[in-house]
């Protein structure tokens, strides 16, 4: 009985290397099944699942053009550079800091070379020009407090048809930006808001733009008039009809989902931005509007742009709750995988067992319409950044780019930027060109680029069914299998989040034949077992470019397909 031992010791697996050269020809033994493999093993056929997403708070990435900073804007309530002091001396900031379209486009190569193929940017619509004077006082790390904050984040729309003046440069409006990104090999994911406008009440004196909505011609169509929601009178005051009379988030002007003019306004605005190059939407605060609203919204968007991909924020760690949004009858919108995020924090920052992540995958008979289309992440702008050592970030990325789902990484996490910091304590701080230029020398960046570029070239890692072998302690081993009848690939993933290298062996379901190392391209003939040394905090991926032929593997894959996973 011959066994191929593939493990030469690799030094910590941090050096960037990507497979290149032609795929070696298949030289494996005759199939173990007499039947020809039928096409159709996949986790998803969704084209957007091929992507990995880099998430940028545009104002906080890079200031590429200081001429659009609007540093004198705001009058009595200035909006640029408003520090929030923290006791430990690492301050936050709630004012504009200058990031713009040019700062992203100038660094498109940096993002692409890490292995990303899409960039999610924060909302681009016109926001109020002053810092907000209502709401609750902001302190270091506080949440849902807005007093003194400017609209640098973009989520306080007042005219959803107009581009905010802090973002474009001469010759670089949104259409030119998306075209430039496409030329660099990057899609644009546009963050959209459909449940609220800007903060709308509790101001000592009314401020221009707050609680107001303007149409494409600049005509005022809604005005909260600094009134509490319960004091609005939509029956008799036309300018109140956009708004709900029940409070929801902070002091935001919450839209009334039952009003047809709200739907018409938002659909018209977002179709405009798709027309200017948006490739997908990330939907903010989806659970604050009913399913019926999202069903109509998504139907109307996809009537103009069939198959348009959308994923949403439903800030809840209950899979059954967030899965409701993914059902076709509720709009068929994918979601950010909050349950997996919660587990990733425990596994990669707190040292929990890999088995905790297994419970979040929902590969069979789960609540999601399709778990392979979820956006997977471990932190973002609305929560504290992951508080982990460099090795924890490396382990998180090794998992994120090999397990099911569409990986999303928050800007700066490629260097562990502001780790452990909350929203007003540095989580959204300015990154800047100097940090971008220095990032390639960071071990987290090197390891991320290595595994992300592998995923970019592997259909199995992008869209393949995930078939578990084992997940326990510091080890995880699983297959990803993709076969669409024309292209076929089986990936075997071995993960080690321990502090020492270890040899990991897999015999279960292993298909005889040629397997190549995904990172260095070395080809090994395998019969009945594959063993490899996996470095501390490392990943090994072996690729077999053929359809699954083993009867036992095919039976397992068919069971996954039959349980509604992997359906288009």
PDB file of C-alpha atoms in Angstrom, residues 85-225:
ATOM      1  CA  UNK A  85     -10.369  61.746  23.492  1.00  0.00           C
ATOM      2  CA  UNK A  86      -9.823  58.346  25.071  1.00  0.00           C
ATOM      3  CA  UNK A  87      -8.215  57.813  28.479  1.00  0.00           C
ATOM      4  CA  UNK A  88      -5.440  55.627  27.052  1.00  0.00           C
ATOM      5  CA  UNK A  89      -4.359  58.339  24.594  1.00  0.00           C
ATOM      6  CA  UNK A  90      -5.504  56.492  21.465  1.00  0.00           C
ATOM      7  CA  UNK A  91      -8.233  58.828  20.276  1.00  0.00           C
ATOM      8  CA  UNK A  92     -11.139  58.376  17.914  1.00  0.00           C
ATOM      9  CA  UNK A  93     -12.526  60.945  15.486  1.00  0.00           C
ATOM     10  CA  UNK A  94     -16.070  61.863  14.469  1.00  0.00           C
ATOM     11  CA  UNK A  95     -15.319  64.438  11.781  1.00  0.00           C
ATOM     12  CA  UNK A  96     -14.392  64.170   8.137  1.00  0.00           C
ATOM     13  CA  UNK A  97     -10.736  63.285   7.533  1.00  0.00           C
ATOM     14  CA  UNK A  98     -10.491  63.537   3.747  1.00  0.00           C
ATOM     15  CA  UNK A  99     -10.696  60.049   2.240  1.00  0.00           C
ATOM     16  CA  UNK A 100     -12.245  60.047  -1.225  1.00  0.00           C
ATOM     17  CA  UNK A 101     -12.682  58.188  -4.519  1.00  0.00           C
ATOM     18  CA  UNK A 102      -9.215  59.148  -5.683  1.00  0.00           C
ATOM     19  CA  UNK A 103      -7.644  57.707  -2.539  1.00  0.00           C
ATOM     20  CA  UNK A 104      -9.247  54.340  -3.267  1.00  0.00           C
ATOM     21  CA  UNK A 105      -8.573  54.366  -7.001  1.00  0.00           C
ATOM     22  CA  UNK A 106      -4.934  55.373  -6.476  1.00  0.00           C
ATOM     23  CA  UNK A 107      -4.560  52.243  -4.339  1.00  0.00           C
ATOM     24  CA  UNK A 108      -6.615  49.843  -6.443  1.00  0.00           C
ATOM     25  CA  UNK A 109      -3.463  47.885  -7.233  1.00  0.00           C
ATOM     26  CA  UNK A 110      -2.707  47.500  -3.532  1.00  0.00           C
ATOM     27  CA  UNK A 111      -6.186  46.072  -2.934  1.00  0.00           C
ATOM     28  CA  UNK A 112      -6.116  43.834  -6.009  1.00  0.00           C
ATOM     29  CA  UNK A 113      -2.660  42.480  -5.283  1.00  0.00           C
ATOM     30  CA  UNK A 114      -3.818  41.302  -1.852  1.00  0.00           C
ATOM     31  CA  UNK A 115      -6.234  39.018  -3.682  1.00  0.00           C
ATOM     32  CA  UNK A 116      -9.446  41.034  -3.491  1.00  0.00           C
ATOM     33  CA  UNK A 117     -11.692  41.437  -6.527  1.00  0.00           C
ATOM     34  CA  UNK A 118     -14.345  43.781  -5.111  1.00  0.00           C
ATOM     35  CA  UNK A 119     -14.404  46.859  -2.886  1.00  0.00           C
ATOM     36  CA  UNK A 120     -17.367  47.703  -0.672  1.00  0.00           C
ATOM     37  CA  UNK A 121     -17.554  51.457  -0.115  1.00  0.00           C
ATOM     38  CA  UNK A 122     -19.733  53.350   2.346  1.00  0.00           C
ATOM     39  CA  UNK A 123     -22.763  55.326   1.048  1.00  0.00           C
ATOM     40  CA  UNK A 124     -22.020  57.997  -1.540  1.00  0.00           C
ATOM     41  CA  UNK A 125     -25.230  60.059  -1.343  1.00  0.00           C
ATOM     42  CA  UNK A 126     -25.345  63.682  -0.235  1.00  0.00           C
ATOM     43  CA  UNK A 127     -25.314  64.153   3.554  1.00  0.00           C
ATOM     44  CA  UNK A 128     -25.824  67.209   5.826  1.00  0.00           C
ATOM     45  CA  UNK A 129     -22.899  69.621   6.008  1.00  0.00           C
ATOM     46  CA  UNK A 130     -22.814  70.338   9.739  1.00  0.00           C
ATOM     47  CA  UNK A 131     -22.003  68.280  12.818  1.00  0.00           C
ATOM     48  CA  UNK A 132     -25.210  67.126  14.510  1.00  0.00           C
ATOM     49  CA  UNK A 133     -26.191  68.999  17.682  1.00  0.00           C
ATOM     50  CA  UNK A 134     -28.910  66.659  18.959  1.00  0.00           C
ATOM     51  CA  UNK A 135     -28.778  63.127  20.246  1.00  0.00           C
ATOM     52  CA  UNK A 136     -26.674  61.807  23.084  1.00  0.00           C
ATOM     53  CA  UNK A 137     -23.166  62.864  24.070  1.00  0.00           C
ATOM     54  CA  UNK A 138     -20.370  60.834  22.484  1.00  0.00           C
ATOM     55  CA  UNK A 139     -17.692  59.317  24.660  1.00  0.00           C
ATOM     56  CA  UNK A 140     -14.786  57.006  23.893  1.00  0.00           C
ATOM     57  CA  UNK A 141     -16.283  53.737  22.685  1.00  0.00           C
ATOM     58  CA  UNK A 142     -19.935  54.797  23.057  1.00  0.00           C
ATOM     59  CA  UNK A 143     -22.545  53.418  20.654  1.00  0.00           C
ATOM     60  CA  UNK A 144     -25.632  55.022  19.043  1.00  0.00           C
ATOM     61  CA  UNK A 145     -24.491  58.416  20.312  1.00  0.00           C
ATOM     62  CA  UNK A 146     -24.317  61.166  17.713  1.00  0.00           C
ATOM     63  CA  UNK A 147     -23.981  64.580  19.344  1.00  0.00           C
ATOM     64  CA  UNK A 148     -21.132  66.456  17.669  1.00  0.00           C
ATOM     65  CA  UNK A 149     -20.672  63.846  14.912  1.00  0.00           C
ATOM     66  CA  UNK A 150     -20.354  64.726  11.228  1.00  0.00           C
ATOM     67  CA  UNK A 151     -21.733  62.599   8.394  1.00  0.00           C
ATOM     68  CA  UNK A 152     -18.286  61.373   7.265  1.00  0.00           C
ATOM     69  CA  UNK A 153     -19.619  57.788   7.155  1.00  0.00           C
ATOM     70  CA  UNK A 154     -22.290  58.585   4.541  1.00  0.00           C
ATOM     71  CA  UNK A 155     -25.251  56.916   6.254  1.00  0.00           C
ATOM     72  CA  UNK A 156     -27.182  60.171   6.856  1.00  0.00           C
ATOM     73  CA  UNK A 157     -28.603  60.724   3.376  1.00  0.00           C
ATOM     74  CA  UNK A 158     -30.516  63.885   2.553  1.00  0.00           C
ATOM     75  CA  UNK A 159     -30.474  63.622  -1.254  1.00  0.00           C
ATOM     76  CA  UNK A 160     -30.164  60.036  -2.444  1.00  0.00           C
ATOM     77  CA  UNK A 161     -29.787  61.157  -6.072  1.00  0.00           C
ATOM     78  CA  UNK A 162     -26.777  63.414  -5.547  1.00  0.00           C
ATOM     79  CA  UNK A 163     -23.171  62.569  -4.888  1.00  0.00           C
ATOM     80  CA  UNK A 164     -21.726  63.906  -1.654  1.00  0.00           C
ATOM     81  CA  UNK A 165     -19.200  66.641  -2.397  1.00  0.00           C
ATOM     82  CA  UNK A 166     -16.459  65.114  -0.224  1.00  0.00           C
ATOM     83  CA  UNK A 167     -15.955  62.153  -2.574  1.00  0.00           C
ATOM     84  CA  UNK A 168     -15.408  63.144  -6.224  1.00  0.00           C
ATOM     85  CA  UNK A 169     -12.518  64.958  -7.864  1.00  0.00           C
ATOM     86  CA  UNK A 170     -12.362  66.776 -11.165  1.00  0.00           C
ATOM     87  CA  UNK A 171     -13.064  64.174 -13.825  1.00  0.00           C
ATOM     88  CA  UNK A 172     -13.739  61.501 -11.199  1.00  0.00           C
ATOM     89  CA  UNK A 173     -17.427  61.236 -10.406  1.00  0.00           C
ATOM     90  CA  UNK A 174     -19.005  57.935  -9.381  1.00  0.00           C
ATOM     91  CA  UNK A 175     -19.304  56.642 -12.946  1.00  0.00           C
ATOM     92  CA  UNK A 176     -15.652  57.418 -13.616  1.00  0.00           C
ATOM     93  CA  UNK A 177     -14.677  55.844 -10.300  1.00  0.00           C
ATOM     94  CA  UNK A 178     -16.445  52.539 -11.012  1.00  0.00           C
ATOM     95  CA  UNK A 179     -15.005  52.496 -14.535  1.00  0.00           C
ATOM     96  CA  UNK A 180     -11.538  53.060 -13.121  1.00  0.00           C
ATOM     97  CA  UNK A 181     -12.006  50.268 -10.594  1.00  0.00           C
ATOM     98  CA  UNK A 182     -13.171  47.873 -13.313  1.00  0.00           C
ATOM     99  CA  UNK A 183     -10.086  48.740 -15.339  1.00  0.00           C
ATOM    100  CA  UNK A 184      -8.061  47.658 -12.290  1.00  0.00           C
ATOM    101  CA  UNK A 185      -9.964  44.368 -12.003  1.00  0.00           C
ATOM    102  CA  UNK A 186     -12.180  45.436  -9.092  1.00  0.00           C
ATOM    103  CA  UNK A 187     -15.954  45.483  -8.743  1.00  0.00           C
ATOM    104  CA  UNK A 188     -17.710  48.173  -6.694  1.00  0.00           C
ATOM    105  CA  UNK A 189     -20.102  47.143  -3.929  1.00  0.00           C
ATOM    106  CA  UNK A 190     -22.227  50.145  -2.988  1.00  0.00           C
ATOM    107  CA  UNK A 191     -23.492  50.486   0.577  1.00  0.00           C
ATOM    108  CA  UNK A 192     -27.123  51.607   0.525  1.00  0.00           C
ATOM    109  CA  UNK A 193     -29.608  52.787   3.149  1.00  0.00           C
ATOM    110  CA  UNK A 194     -33.360  52.404   2.695  1.00  0.00           C
ATOM    111  CA  UNK A 195     -34.822  52.659   6.197  1.00  0.00           C
ATOM    112  CA  UNK A 196     -33.736  56.136   7.309  1.00  0.00           C
ATOM    113  CA  UNK A 197     -32.392  59.534   6.380  1.00  0.00           C
ATOM    114  CA  UNK A 198     -30.296  61.718   8.685  1.00  0.00           C
ATOM    115  CA  UNK A 199     -30.766  62.478  12.404  1.00  0.00           C
ATOM    116  CA  UNK A 200     -34.075  64.291  12.460  1.00  0.00           C
ATOM    117  CA  UNK A 201     -34.951  65.644  15.898  1.00  0.00           C
ATOM    118  CA  UNK A 202     -33.654  66.653  19.386  1.00  0.00           C
ATOM    119  CA  UNK A 203     -31.630  69.537  17.912  1.00  0.00           C
ATOM    120  CA  UNK A 204     -31.639  72.647  20.160  1.00  0.00           C
ATOM    121  CA  UNK A 205     -32.278  74.578  16.952  1.00  0.00           C
ATOM    122  CA  UNK A 206     -33.094  73.141  13.522  1.00  0.00           C
ATOM    123  CA  UNK A 207     -30.069  72.518  11.326  1.00  0.00           C
ATOM    124  CA  UNK A 208     -30.113  72.614   7.528  1.00  0.00           C
ATOM    125  CA  UNK A 209     -30.406  69.198   5.918  1.00  0.00           C
ATOM    126  CA  UNK A 210     -31.053  67.180   9.046  1.00  0.00           C
ATOM    127  CA  UNK A 211     -34.311  65.270   8.842  1.00  0.00           C
ATOM    128  CA  UNK A 212     -34.892  66.508   5.301  1.00  0.00           C
ATOM    129  CA  UNK A 213     -35.045  64.620   1.996  1.00  0.00           C
ATOM    130  CA  UNK A 214     -34.627  66.196  -1.444  1.00  0.00           C
ATOM    131  CA  UNK A 215     -35.417  64.753  -4.859  1.00  0.00           C
ATOM    132  CA  UNK A 216     -33.234  64.585  -7.959  1.00  0.00           C
ATOM    133  CA  UNK A 217     -34.092  68.199  -8.800  1.00  0.00           C
ATOM    134  CA  UNK A 218     -33.227  69.425  -5.311  1.00  0.00           C
ATOM    135  CA  UNK A 219     -36.878  69.870  -4.304  1.00  0.00           C
ATOM    136  CA  UNK A 220     -37.713  69.225  -0.639  1.00  0.00           C
ATOM    137  CA  UNK A 221     -39.992  66.156  -0.466  1.00  0.00           C
ATOM    138  CA  UNK A 222     -39.796  65.297   3.247  1.00  0.00           C
ATOM    139  CA  UNK A 223     -39.068  67.203   6.443  1.00  0.00           C
ATOM    140  CA  UNK A 224     -39.119  65.905  10.022  1.00  0.00           C
ATOM    141  CA  UNK A 225     -39.094  69.536  11.174  1.00  0.00           C
TER     142      UNK A 225
END
